[in-house]
Coordinates of C-alpha atoms in Angstrom, one line a residue:
Chain A
M1 CA 20.0 17.4 -25.2
I2 CA 18.4 20.5 -23.2
L3 CA 15.6 18.2 -22.3
F4 CA 18.0 15.5 -21.0
V5 CA 19.5 18.5 -18.7
V6 CA 16.1 19.8 -17.7
Q7 CA 15.2 15.9 -16.7
A8 CA 18.4 15.1 -15.4
L9 CA 17.6 17.7 -12.7
N10 CA 14.1 17.4 -12.0
G11 CA 15.5 13.6 -11.7
F12 CA 17.6 14.5 -8.6
Q13 CA 15.7 16.7 -7.0
L14 CA 12.9 14.7 -7.0
G15 CA 15.1 12.2 -5.4
M16 CA 16.4 14.9 -2.7
L17 CA 12.6 14.8 -1.5
L18 CA 12.3 11.0 -1.8
F19 CA 15.5 10.7 0.5
L20 CA 14.3 12.9 3.1
I21 CA 11.4 10.6 3.3
A22 CA 13.2 7.7 3.3
A23 CA 16.0 9.0 5.7
G24 CA 13.7 9.0 8.6
L25 CA 11.7 6.4 8.0
T26 CA 14.8 3.8 7.2
L27 CA 16.4 5.0 10.9
V28 CA 13.3 4.1 12.5
F29 CA 12.9 1.3 11.0
G30 CA 16.8 0.3 11.4
V31 CA 16.5 1.0 15.1
M32 CA 13.1 0.6 15.9
K33 CA 12.1 -2.2 13.9
F34 CA 8.9 -0.1 13.2
V35 CA 7.0 0.1 9.9
N36 CA 5.7 3.5 9.6
L37 CA 3.2 3.7 7.3
A38 CA 1.8 6.9 8.5
H39 CA 5.3 8.7 7.7
G40 CA 4.0 10.0 4.6
V41 CA 1.5 11.7 7.0
Q42 CA 4.3 13.8 8.7
Y43 CA 5.4 15.1 4.8
M44 CA 2.1 16.1 3.8
L45 CA 1.0 17.7 7.9
G46 CA 4.4 19.3 6.7
A47 CA 3.3 20.9 3.7
Y48 CA -0.1 21.9 5.3
L49 CA 1.2 23.6 7.8
G50 CA 3.7 25.3 5.6
V51 CA 0.9 27.0 4.2
T52 CA -0.9 27.8 7.4
F53 CA 2.5 29.8 8.5
A54 CA 3.3 30.9 5.4
A55 CA 0.2 33.3 5.8
H56 CA 0.0 34.0 8.9
A57 CA 3.9 33.3 10.4
G58 CA 5.6 36.0 8.0
G59 CA 6.2 34.2 4.8
F60 CA 8.2 31.4 3.9
W61 CA 11.9 31.3 5.7
P62 CA 9.6 31.5 9.0
A63 CA 6.5 29.0 8.0
L64 CA 9.8 26.6 7.0
V65 CA 10.6 26.0 10.3
L66 CA 8.2 26.3 12.4
A67 CA 5.9 23.5 10.8
S68 CA 9.1 21.5 9.8
V69 CA 9.3 21.4 14.2
V70 CA 5.3 21.4 14.5
A71 CA 5.6 18.2 12.2
G72 CA 8.3 17.1 14.4
L73 CA 6.2 17.6 17.9
A74 CA 2.8 15.9 15.4
G75 CA 5.5 12.9 15.4
L76 CA 6.1 13.0 19.2
V77 CA 2.4 13.3 20.2
L78 CA 1.5 9.7 17.7
E79 CA 4.7 7.8 19.4
R80 CA 3.6 8.6 22.6
L81 CA -0.2 8.3 21.8
I82 CA -0.1 5.2 19.8
F83 CA 3.0 4.1 18.3
R84 CA 4.9 3.7 21.4
H85 CA 2.2 0.5 21.9
L86 CA 3.2 -1.5 18.5
Y87 CA 7.0 -1.6 19.7
G88 CA 7.6 -5.6 19.7
R89 CA 4.1 -6.4 18.0
S90 CA 3.7 -8.3 14.9
E91 CA 4.2 -6.2 11.5
L92 CA 1.7 -7.6 10.1
D93 CA 0.1 -4.7 13.7
Q94 CA 2.3 -2.1 12.9
V95 CA 0.9 -1.8 9.4
L96 CA -2.7 -2.0 9.9
A97 CA -2.3 -0.1 13.0
T98 CA -0.1 2.5 11.5
F99 CA -3.1 1.9 8.1
G100 CA -5.5 3.4 10.9
V101 CA -3.4 6.5 11.5
I102 CA -3.3 7.9 7.6
I103 CA -6.9 7.5 7.0
T104 CA -7.4 9.1 10.4
L105 CA -5.1 12.4 9.5
N106 CA -6.1 12.8 6.0
E107 CA -9.9 13.3 7.4
I108 CA -8.4 15.5 10.0
V109 CA -6.7 17.4 7.3
R110 CA -10.1 17.5 5.1
V111 CA -11.8 19.3 8.2
I112 CA -9.5 21.5 9.5
W113 CA -8.3 22.3 5.8
G114 CA -10.8 21.4 3.1
S115 CA -10.3 19.2 0.2
S116 CA -9.4 21.2 -2.3
P117 CA -5.9 21.4 -3.8
L118 CA -4.2 24.3 -1.9
E119 CA -0.8 26.4 -2.7
L120 CA 2.5 28.0 -1.2
A121 CA 4.2 30.4 -2.8
M122 CA 7.8 30.5 -3.5
P123 CA 9.9 32.0 -1.7
E124 CA 10.9 35.7 -3.5
G125 CA 14.2 35.5 -2.7
L126 CA 14.3 32.1 -4.7
S127 CA 11.3 32.5 -7.2
A128 CA 13.9 33.9 -10.5
S129 CA 14.9 31.4 -12.6
F130 CA 18.7 31.3 -13.9
Q131 CA 20.6 30.8 -17.3
L132 CA 22.2 27.3 -16.7
M133 CA 23.0 26.5 -20.5
E134 CA 22.5 27.8 -24.4
G135 CA 18.4 28.5 -24.6
L136 CA 18.0 27.2 -20.9
R137 CA 16.8 28.7 -17.7
Y138 CA 16.3 26.8 -14.7
P139 CA 14.3 27.9 -11.5
V140 CA 16.7 29.0 -8.3
Y141 CA 14.2 27.0 -5.8
R142 CA 14.9 23.6 -7.8
V143 CA 18.1 23.8 -7.2
A144 CA 17.7 25.4 -3.2
L145 CA 15.6 22.3 -2.9
A146 CA 18.7 19.9 -3.8
G147 CA 21.0 21.8 -2.6
A148 CA 19.2 21.4 0.5
G149 CA 18.8 17.6 0.3
I150 CA 22.6 17.5 0.3
L151 CA 22.8 19.5 3.5
V152 CA 20.8 17.4 5.0
A153 CA 22.3 14.1 4.1
V154 CA 25.8 15.6 4.8
L155 CA 24.8 16.4 8.2
L156 CA 22.9 12.7 8.3
A157 CA 26.2 11.0 7.7
F158 CA 28.0 13.3 9.5
V159 CA 25.7 12.5 13.0
V160 CA 25.7 9.1 11.9
N161 CA 29.2 7.9 11.5
R162 CA 30.9 10.5 13.8
T163 CA 28.9 11.5 17.1
R164 CA 27.9 10.0 20.1
V165 CA 24.4 9.8 19.7
G166 CA 25.1 8.2 16.0
M167 CA 27.2 5.4 17.5
L168 CA 24.0 5.0 20.3
I169 CA 22.0 5.1 17.4
R170 CA 24.1 2.1 15.0
A171 CA 24.2 0.2 18.1
G172 CA 20.8 0.0 19.1
A173 CA 20.3 -1.0 15.2
S174 CA 22.7 -4.2 15.6
N175 CA 21.8 -5.1 19.4
Q176 CA 19.2 -2.8 20.8
E177 CA 19.3 -5.1 24.1
M178 CA 22.5 -5.1 24.5
V179 CA 22.7 -1.2 24.3
G180 CA 19.8 -1.2 26.6
A181 CA 22.3 -3.2 29.5
L182 CA 24.6 -0.6 29.0
G183 CA 22.8 2.2 31.1
V184 CA 21.1 4.2 27.9
D185 CA 18.1 5.1 28.0
I186 CA 16.6 3.6 24.6
G187 CA 13.1 4.5 24.8
G188 CA 15.0 8.4 24.9
L189 CA 16.8 7.5 22.0
F190 CA 14.0 5.8 19.5
R191 CA 12.4 9.2 20.6
L192 CA 14.8 11.7 19.1
V193 CA 15.3 9.9 15.7
F194 CA 11.4 9.3 15.7
G195 CA 11.1 13.6 16.1
V196 CA 13.7 13.6 13.8
G197 CA 12.5 12.0 11.5
A198 CA 8.9 13.1 11.4
M199 CA 10.6 16.7 11.6
L200 CA 12.6 15.9 7.8
A201 CA 9.5 14.3 6.4
G202 CA 7.8 17.8 7.5
F203 CA 10.8 19.9 5.9
A204 CA 10.8 18.1 2.5
G205 CA 6.5 18.7 3.4
V206 CA 6.7 22.4 3.2
L207 CA 9.9 22.6 0.6
A208 CA 7.9 20.5 -1.5
G209 CA 4.8 22.7 -1.2
P210 CA 5.9 25.7 -3.8
L211 CA 6.2 22.8 -6.6
V212 CA 2.9 20.3 -5.9
S213 CA -0.4 21.6 -5.4
V214 CA -1.0 20.4 -1.2
E215 CA -4.1 18.5 -0.5
P216 CA -4.6 15.4 2.0
G217 CA -3.6 12.0 0.4
M218 CA 0.2 13.5 -1.1
G219 CA 1.9 12.2 1.6
E220 CA 0.9 8.4 0.1
N221 CA 2.3 8.5 -3.3
L222 CA 5.5 9.8 -2.0
L223 CA 5.8 7.1 1.1
I224 CA 5.5 4.4 -1.3
L225 CA 8.2 5.8 -3.6
A226 CA 10.1 6.1 -0.2
F227 CA 9.8 2.0 0.2
V228 CA 11.0 1.8 -3.1
V229 CA 14.1 3.9 -2.5
I230 CA 14.6 1.5 1.0
V231 CA 13.9 -1.5 -0.6
I232 CA 16.8 -0.5 -2.8
G233 CA 19.2 1.3 -0.9
G234 CA 19.1 -1.5 2.0
V235 CA 16.8 -0.6 5.7
G236 CA 18.2 1.4 7.7
S237 CA 21.5 2.5 5.7
I238 CA 21.6 6.2 5.2
R239 CA 24.0 5.6 2.2
G240 CA 21.7 3.6 0.7
A241 CA 19.2 5.9 0.8
F242 CA 20.4 8.6 -0.6
V243 CA 21.6 6.6 -3.5
A244 CA 18.9 4.7 -3.8
A245 CA 17.3 8.2 -3.5
V246 CA 19.0 9.4 -6.4
I247 CA 18.6 6.7 -8.9
V248 CA 14.9 6.0 -7.8
G249 CA 14.3 10.1 -8.8
L250 CA 15.7 9.8 -12.4
V251 CA 15.0 6.8 -13.0
D252 CA 11.4 7.9 -12.8
T253 CA 11.6 11.5 -14.0
L254 CA 14.1 10.0 -17.4
G255 CA 12.3 7.3 -17.5
R256 CA 9.1 9.0 -18.6
A257 CA 10.3 11.6 -21.2
M258 CA 12.3 9.0 -22.7
I259 CA 10.5 5.4 -22.9
T260 CA 7.4 7.7 -24.3
D261 CA 10.0 9.1 -27.2
A262 CA 11.4 5.9 -27.4
A263 CA 7.8 3.7 -27.9
K264 CA 7.2 6.7 -30.4
A265 CA 10.8 5.6 -32.3
L266 CA 10.3 2.5 -32.1
L267 CA 6.6 1.3 -32.5
S268 CA 4.8 3.4 -35.3
G269 CA 1.3 4.2 -34.6
P270 CA -1.6 4.7 -32.0
A271 CA 0.3 1.8 -29.7
S272 CA 3.3 3.6 -28.9
A273 CA 1.2 6.0 -27.3
R274 CA -0.9 4.0 -25.1
L275 CA 2.2 1.7 -24.0
G276 CA 4.8 4.7 -23.5
P277 CA 3.1 5.9 -20.4
A278 CA 2.6 2.3 -19.3
V279 CA 5.9 1.8 -19.4
A280 CA 7.1 4.6 -18.4
S281 CA 5.3 4.2 -14.8
M282 CA 6.0 0.5 -14.7
L283 CA 9.9 1.6 -14.4
I284 CA 11.6 1.9 -11.1
Y285 CA 9.4 -1.4 -10.1
L286 CA 11.1 -3.4 -12.6
V287 CA 14.3 -1.7 -11.2
M288 CA 14.1 -2.1 -8.0
A289 CA 12.9 -6.5 -9.1
A290 CA 16.6 -6.6 -10.9
V291 CA 18.4 -5.0 -8.2
L292 CA 16.3 -7.5 -6.0
A293 CA 17.3 -10.1 -7.7
V294 CA 20.7 -9.7 -7.3
R295 CA 20.7 -7.8 -4.2
P296 CA 17.7 -9.1 -1.8
T297 CA 18.7 -7.5 0.6
G298 CA 18.8 -4.1 -1.4
L299 CA 22.1 -2.2 -2.3
F300 CA 24.0 -1.5 0.8
P301 CA 22.2 -3.7 4.3
A302 CA 23.1 -1.6 7.2
R303 CA 25.0 -4.8 8.9
A304 CA 25.5 -8.2 7.4
Chain B
M1 CA -3.7 -25.3 13.9
R2 CA -5.9 -23.7 14.3
R3 CA -9.4 -25.2 15.4
S4 CA -11.9 -24.5 13.2
G5 CA -15.5 -25.6 13.7
L6 CA -18.3 -24.9 10.9
L7 CA -21.2 -23.6 13.1
L8 CA -19.9 -20.4 12.8
P9 CA -19.5 -19.8 8.3
L10 CA -22.4 -22.2 7.8
V11 CA -24.4 -19.6 10.2
L12 CA -22.7 -16.6 8.1
F13 CA -23.6 -18.1 4.4
G14 CA -27.2 -19.4 6.6
V15 CA -27.2 -15.2 7.0
L16 CA -25.9 -14.2 2.8
A17 CA -28.5 -16.6 2.0
L18 CA -31.2 -14.8 3.5
V19 CA -31.6 -12.3 0.6
P20 CA -32.5 -15.2 -2.3
G21 CA -34.4 -17.0 0.3
L22 CA -36.7 -14.8 1.0
R23 CA -37.1 -12.9 -3.0
A24 CA -38.3 -17.4 -2.9
A25 CA -40.5 -16.6 -0.7
G26 CA -42.3 -14.0 -2.1
V27 CA -41.0 -10.8 -0.4
P28 CA -39.9 -7.9 -2.0
L29 CA -36.4 -7.7 -1.3
G30 CA -35.1 -4.3 -2.8
G31 CA -33.0 -1.5 -2.4
F32 CA -29.6 -0.8 0.1
W33 CA -28.8 -3.8 1.9
P34 CA -29.3 -6.7 -1.0
L35 CA -26.5 -4.0 -2.6
L36 CA -24.4 -3.7 0.3
L37 CA -24.7 -7.9 0.7
E38 CA -23.5 -8.2 -3.3
R39 CA -20.4 -5.8 -2.2
V40 CA -19.6 -7.5 1.1
I41 CA -19.9 -11.4 -0.5
V42 CA -17.1 -10.2 -3.3
F43 CA -14.8 -8.4 -1.2
A44 CA -15.7 -11.5 1.0
I45 CA -14.1 -13.8 -1.8
A46 CA -10.8 -11.3 -2.1
A47 CA -10.6 -11.3 1.8
M48 CA -10.6 -15.2 2.0
S49 CA -8.0 -15.8 -1.2
L50 CA -5.5 -12.7 0.8
D51 CA -6.6 -15.1 4.2
L52 CA -4.3 -18.3 2.3
I53 CA -1.6 -16.6 2.2
L54 CA -1.0 -13.8 4.8
G55 CA -3.2 -16.4 7.7
I56 CA -2.1 -19.4 6.7
G57 CA 0.8 -18.7 4.9
G58 CA 2.1 -16.1 6.9
L59 CA 3.4 -14.0 4.2
V60 CA 2.1 -10.3 5.1
S61 CA 1.0 -9.0 1.6
F62 CA 0.2 -5.6 1.4
G63 CA -0.7 -5.6 -2.5
H64 CA -3.3 -7.7 -2.9
A65 CA -5.2 -5.6 -4.5
A66 CA -2.9 -5.8 -7.9
P67 CA -4.9 -8.9 -8.8
L68 CA -8.4 -7.6 -8.5
A69 CA -7.9 -4.7 -10.9
I70 CA -6.1 -7.2 -12.7
G71 CA -9.4 -9.3 -12.7
A72 CA -11.8 -6.1 -13.0
Y73 CA -9.4 -4.7 -16.4
T74 CA -9.8 -8.0 -17.9
V75 CA -13.2 -8.2 -18.3
A76 CA -12.9 -4.1 -19.3
I77 CA -9.9 -5.3 -21.6
L78 CA -12.6 -8.0 -23.3
N79 CA -15.3 -6.4 -23.2
E80 CA -13.3 -3.5 -25.1
A81 CA -12.9 -6.4 -27.7
N82 CA -16.9 -7.1 -27.6
V83 CA -15.8 -10.5 -25.1
T84 CA -18.4 -10.9 -22.6
E85 CA -18.4 -14.8 -22.0
A86 CA -17.1 -15.7 -18.8
A87 CA -16.0 -19.2 -20.2
L88 CA -13.2 -16.7 -21.6
V89 CA -13.0 -13.8 -19.5
V90 CA -12.8 -15.8 -16.3
P91 CA -9.8 -18.4 -17.4
C92 CA -8.0 -15.1 -18.9
A93 CA -8.4 -12.8 -16.1
M94 CA -7.1 -15.8 -13.7
V95 CA -3.9 -16.4 -15.6
A96 CA -3.0 -12.7 -15.7
A97 CA -3.0 -12.8 -12.2
G98 CA -1.4 -15.7 -11.6
V99 CA 1.0 -15.0 -13.9
F100 CA 2.2 -11.3 -12.1
A101 CA 1.6 -13.5 -8.8
L102 CA 4.3 -15.9 -10.1
L103 CA 6.8 -13.2 -10.9
T104 CA 6.3 -10.9 -8.6
G105 CA 5.8 -13.0 -5.6
A106 CA 9.4 -14.7 -7.1
V107 CA 11.0 -11.6 -6.7
A108 CA 9.3 -10.8 -3.5
L109 CA 10.2 -14.0 -1.4
R110 CA 13.2 -13.5 -2.4
T111 CA 12.8 -11.3 1.1
R112 CA 11.3 -11.3 4.8
G113 CA 9.2 -9.3 7.1
I114 CA 9.3 -5.5 6.6
N115 CA 11.1 -6.1 2.7
F116 CA 8.3 -8.5 1.7
I117 CA 5.4 -6.0 3.1
M118 CA 7.1 -3.0 0.9
I119 CA 8.0 -5.1 -1.8
T120 CA 4.3 -6.6 -2.5
L121 CA 3.3 -2.8 -1.7
A122 CA 5.1 -1.5 -4.7
F123 CA 4.3 -4.0 -7.3
A124 CA 0.4 -3.3 -6.1
Q125 CA 1.1 0.1 -6.8
M126 CA 3.3 -1.0 -10.1
V127 CA -0.5 -2.1 -11.2
F128 CA -2.6 0.5 -10.6
F129 CA 0.4 2.6 -12.4
A130 CA -0.2 1.1 -15.2
V131 CA -3.6 0.5 -15.2
S132 CA -4.0 4.3 -14.8
S133 CA -1.7 5.6 -17.8
L134 CA -4.5 2.9 -20.0
A135 CA -5.9 5.5 -21.9
D136 CA -7.8 3.2 -23.7
Y137 CA -10.3 2.0 -20.8
G138 CA -10.6 5.3 -19.2
G139 CA -7.5 6.1 -17.8
E140 CA -7.6 7.7 -14.7
D141 CA -11.0 7.9 -15.1
G142 CA -11.9 4.4 -15.2
Y143 CA -14.0 2.3 -17.6
T144 CA -18.3 2.1 -18.0
L145 CA -19.0 -1.6 -18.8
F146 CA -21.2 -2.0 -22.2
S147 CA -22.6 -5.3 -20.7
R148 CA -21.9 -7.1 -17.9
T149 CA -20.8 -10.8 -18.4
R150 CA -22.5 -13.7 -19.5
V151 CA -22.0 -17.4 -18.0
L152 CA -22.4 -19.7 -21.4
G153 CA -24.6 -17.3 -22.7
H154 CA -27.1 -16.8 -19.3
D155 CA -27.2 -13.8 -17.4
W156 CA -26.4 -15.0 -14.4
L157 CA -23.8 -11.9 -13.4
G158 CA -27.3 -9.8 -14.8
A159 CA -28.1 -7.1 -11.9
N160 CA -31.2 -9.8 -10.6
N161 CA -29.4 -12.8 -10.3
F162 CA -26.0 -11.5 -9.5
Y163 CA -26.3 -11.9 -5.6
V164 CA -27.3 -15.9 -5.9
S165 CA -24.1 -16.4 -8.4
A166 CA -21.4 -14.2 -6.9
L167 CA -22.3 -16.7 -3.2
V168 CA -22.3 -19.4 -5.0
V169 CA -18.5 -18.2 -6.4
L170 CA -18.5 -17.4 -2.2
F171 CA -19.4 -20.6 -1.0
G172 CA -16.8 -22.6 -3.3
V173 CA -14.0 -20.1 -2.8
W174 CA -14.4 -21.0 0.8
L175 CA -15.1 -24.8 0.2
L176 CA -11.9 -24.7 -2.7
L177 CA -9.6 -23.3 0.5
R178 CA -11.0 -25.0 3.3
M179 CA -10.1 -28.1 1.3
I180 CA -6.2 -26.6 0.5
S181 CA -5.9 -25.3 4.1
L182 CA -6.9 -28.8 4.9
S183 CA -4.8 -30.8 2.2
R184 CA -0.9 -32.1 2.9
F185 CA -0.2 -29.0 0.9
G186 CA -2.1 -26.9 3.0
R187 CA -0.3 -28.0 6.2
A188 CA 3.1 -27.3 4.7
L189 CA 2.0 -24.3 4.0
A190 CA 1.5 -23.5 7.6
A191 CA 4.5 -25.2 8.7
C192 CA 6.2 -22.4 6.4
R193 CA 4.8 -19.6 8.5
Q194 CA 5.6 -21.5 11.5
N195 CA 9.9 -22.4 11.0
R196 CA 10.4 -22.2 7.3
V197 CA 14.2 -24.1 8.8
R198 CA 12.5 -27.1 9.8
V199 CA 10.1 -27.1 6.7
R200 CA 13.3 -27.0 5.0
A201 CA 14.8 -29.9 7.0
L202 CA 11.5 -32.4 6.5
G203 CA 12.4 -31.9 2.4
L204 CA 10.7 -29.5 1.4
D205 CA 11.0 -26.3 -0.6
P206 CA 9.4 -23.5 1.8
F207 CA 9.3 -20.6 -1.3
A208 CA 8.1 -23.4 -3.8
I209 CA 5.2 -24.1 -1.5
E210 CA 5.2 -20.0 -0.6
L211 CA 5.0 -19.0 -4.3
V212 CA 2.4 -21.6 -5.4
A213 CA 0.0 -20.1 -2.3
M214 CA 0.6 -16.8 -3.8
V215 CA -0.6 -17.4 -7.3
I216 CA -3.9 -19.5 -5.8
A217 CA -5.1 -16.6 -4.0
A218 CA -3.6 -13.7 -7.0
M219 CA -5.9 -16.2 -9.3
I220 CA -9.0 -16.3 -6.7
C221 CA -8.7 -12.6 -6.1
A222 CA -9.0 -12.4 -9.8
V223 CA -12.0 -13.7 -9.8
A224 CA -13.2 -11.6 -7.2
G225 CA -12.2 -8.6 -9.4
V226 CA -14.3 -10.4 -12.1
L227 CA -17.2 -10.1 -10.2
M228 CA -16.4 -6.9 -8.5
A229 CA -16.1 -5.2 -12.0
N230 CA -20.2 -6.8 -13.3
E231 CA -21.1 -5.5 -9.9
A232 CA -20.9 -2.0 -10.7
E233 CA -20.2 -2.4 -14.7
F234 CA -17.9 0.0 -13.6
V235 CA -14.0 -0.4 -13.3
S236 CA -10.9 2.1 -12.2
P237 CA -7.7 2.5 -11.0
A238 CA -8.7 2.8 -7.7
Y239 CA -9.5 -1.0 -7.7
G240 CA -5.6 -1.3 -7.2
G241 CA -5.0 1.2 -4.8
W242 CA -2.6 0.8 -2.2
Q243 CA -5.9 1.5 0.7
R244 CA -7.2 -0.7 -1.5
S245 CA -4.9 -3.4 -0.8
G246 CA -4.9 -2.4 3.1
D247 CA -9.0 -3.1 3.3
L248 CA -8.9 -6.0 2.2
M249 CA -6.0 -6.7 5.1
V250 CA -8.3 -5.4 7.5
M251 CA -10.9 -7.6 6.6
V252 CA -8.6 -10.8 7.2
I253 CA -7.4 -9.4 10.5
L254 CA -10.7 -7.7 12.1
G255 CA -13.1 -11.1 10.8
G256 CA -10.1 -13.6 11.9
I257 CA -6.7 -14.3 10.7
G258 CA -6.3 -17.8 9.1
S259 CA -10.0 -18.8 9.8
L260 CA -11.2 -18.0 5.8
H261 CA -14.8 -17.4 7.0
G262 CA -13.4 -14.8 9.4
A263 CA -12.8 -13.1 5.9
I264 CA -16.8 -12.0 5.5
L265 CA -17.2 -11.3 8.7
G266 CA -14.5 -8.7 8.4
A267 CA -15.5 -7.5 5.0
F268 CA -19.1 -7.2 6.6
V269 CA -18.0 -4.9 8.5
V270 CA -15.7 -2.8 6.9
V271 CA -18.0 -2.9 3.8
L272 CA -20.8 -1.8 6.7
A273 CA -18.6 0.7 7.9
E274 CA -17.3 2.7 4.7
E275 CA -21.3 2.7 3.2
G276 CA -23.1 2.8 6.7
L277 CA -20.8 5.9 8.4
G278 CA -20.8 7.3 5.1
R279 CA -24.3 7.7 5.8
L280 CA -24.4 8.8 9.1
T281 CA -21.2 11.9 8.1
Q282 CA -18.8 12.3 5.4
H283 CA -16.1 12.3 7.8
W284 CA -16.7 8.7 8.1
P285 CA -13.4 7.8 8.4
L286 CA -12.3 9.9 11.3
I287 CA -14.2 6.9 13.2
Y288 CA -13.1 3.9 11.2
G289 CA -9.4 5.3 11.5
P290 CA -9.3 5.1 14.9
G291 CA -11.7 2.6 15.5
L292 CA -9.0 0.4 13.0
I293 CA -6.0 1.4 15.7
L294 CA -8.2 0.7 18.8
A295 CA -9.0 -2.9 16.6
V296 CA -5.5 -3.3 16.2
L297 CA -4.4 -2.9 20.1
Y298 CA -7.1 -4.7 21.9
L299 CA -9.0 -7.0 19.5
R300 CA -6.3 -9.7 19.0
G301 CA -7.8 -12.9 17.2
G302 CA -10.5 -10.5 15.3
L303 CA -14.2 -10.9 15.0
A304 CA -14.1 -14.8 14.6
G305 CA -11.8 -15.5 16.7
I306 CA -13.9 -14.3 20.3
G307 CA -14.7 -17.4 21.5
V308 CA -12.2 -19.7 19.7
R309 CA -8.9 -20.3 21.0
R310 CA -5.7 -20.2 19.5
G311 CA -2.9 -22.7 19.6

């Protein structure tokens, strides 16, 4: 039971991390039909900048703000230099060019910060653990991370659904030419969405920093999970991204814990030890396949 | 349809045949270049099979490393069971990859565009994590083969004969894919790329055509996986990594999408970039990455497309 609670909490927190990455990705795709594989790079950049700023700019909190902003700016620079030449090109071109961006930026990070993993210390105020239930202490930091994810989700939902900018974003997603014809600066709108998306990914990178090892290529595994999230949730939908992120986070974390046990109980002998991890690692993809088999456009398609 | 002359492919095969030709003429050829070209040939087979679905079928699969890894791991798993006969290994690899493509393709083909890209990527990642967790076969560290696969008892995949055998397979695959692309099925597949609605109006089923193409491509790619495992005498999860899928796509695009033989050019450029630039500097991705971006932005139609008009 205790194990279950801990795993469920960890899973939810992984889900929030995924949501922060998937949100930017899904909005960018929704508005601009632009496939950005390099979105995971922003996450990595956020984590590395977090390490550097934490060491030189006075600890975790200033680093969180600075790294998010700088990661967002880096995203805007990339947009200016490369991505804007790709709007309207085929998805294949977009995938390949952003694949090139990943290769390049992973190496730049390697040149600047080295290949060996770095560590980002937890902020002191949140490094403690607290009594969650009888016999279970849980780190405050992980709860704070999940809280930050929920906060961002609420904020995004409010902006997208209730404000003028959000209205333009939704309008841009359903008919970009029409919005442009009505005199809205669609390029500016997109840069805003793109910058915010990059910033959120950077923000997620700093938040994840104390929990994972900060290393080149750290963004891609999470990016592919974020893809699974978007596919399950429905491309372009913030609500879908949130729900799917929680599902993926929970299924992945709980699956790894439970399938291995279940395999041990069901199959005796060494076969269980071999099969368990293999099946567990495939679980979220099977969930994705199941969702798509029923709803090819995902759980909450952005428009009919 | 794309006009595809026979001159360039034949020149390419001629160049690749130089190595065994010179050896037969008594020139002692060894070391770096023949080994590099072996890798080019194996990658060219994989990339060419991707070209069937990507170039001719217009299906942007970002998961073509999956059948490659399935082929390679079939070799490893059967190797562990002391089965090293190609007459068993190759069919097993092809069936395994074919079944995988059939199941995942049936899901992925329900979607279009960006979803298709992300789903094929996700399924390849599933294979990657699955083989990473095969503790009996080295897990994340990979697995070293006890012995290379033998063909009907012959040592045709041994270090001395590998080059010629791989080249023969590449030539066979090229002939086969060329025949497929010129066949009624190949034309229907190309039609699916251009306009699915019209294909359906003609009474054909685009879903079935594309699914069959994905299965064929995966089965051919599994052969490349078998060869790759033998060439390195080693398999590792990296065979199925997403970067490998990306590399295969780059080979197809760089070489010239839809041309089949362009895959040879693309494989040559990518393998040479990795090995050659890797000798120049350990930070070779700093050249490869920007080069790739520039190629996508400015080099439309790829290397094989230079001088060839596309309609």
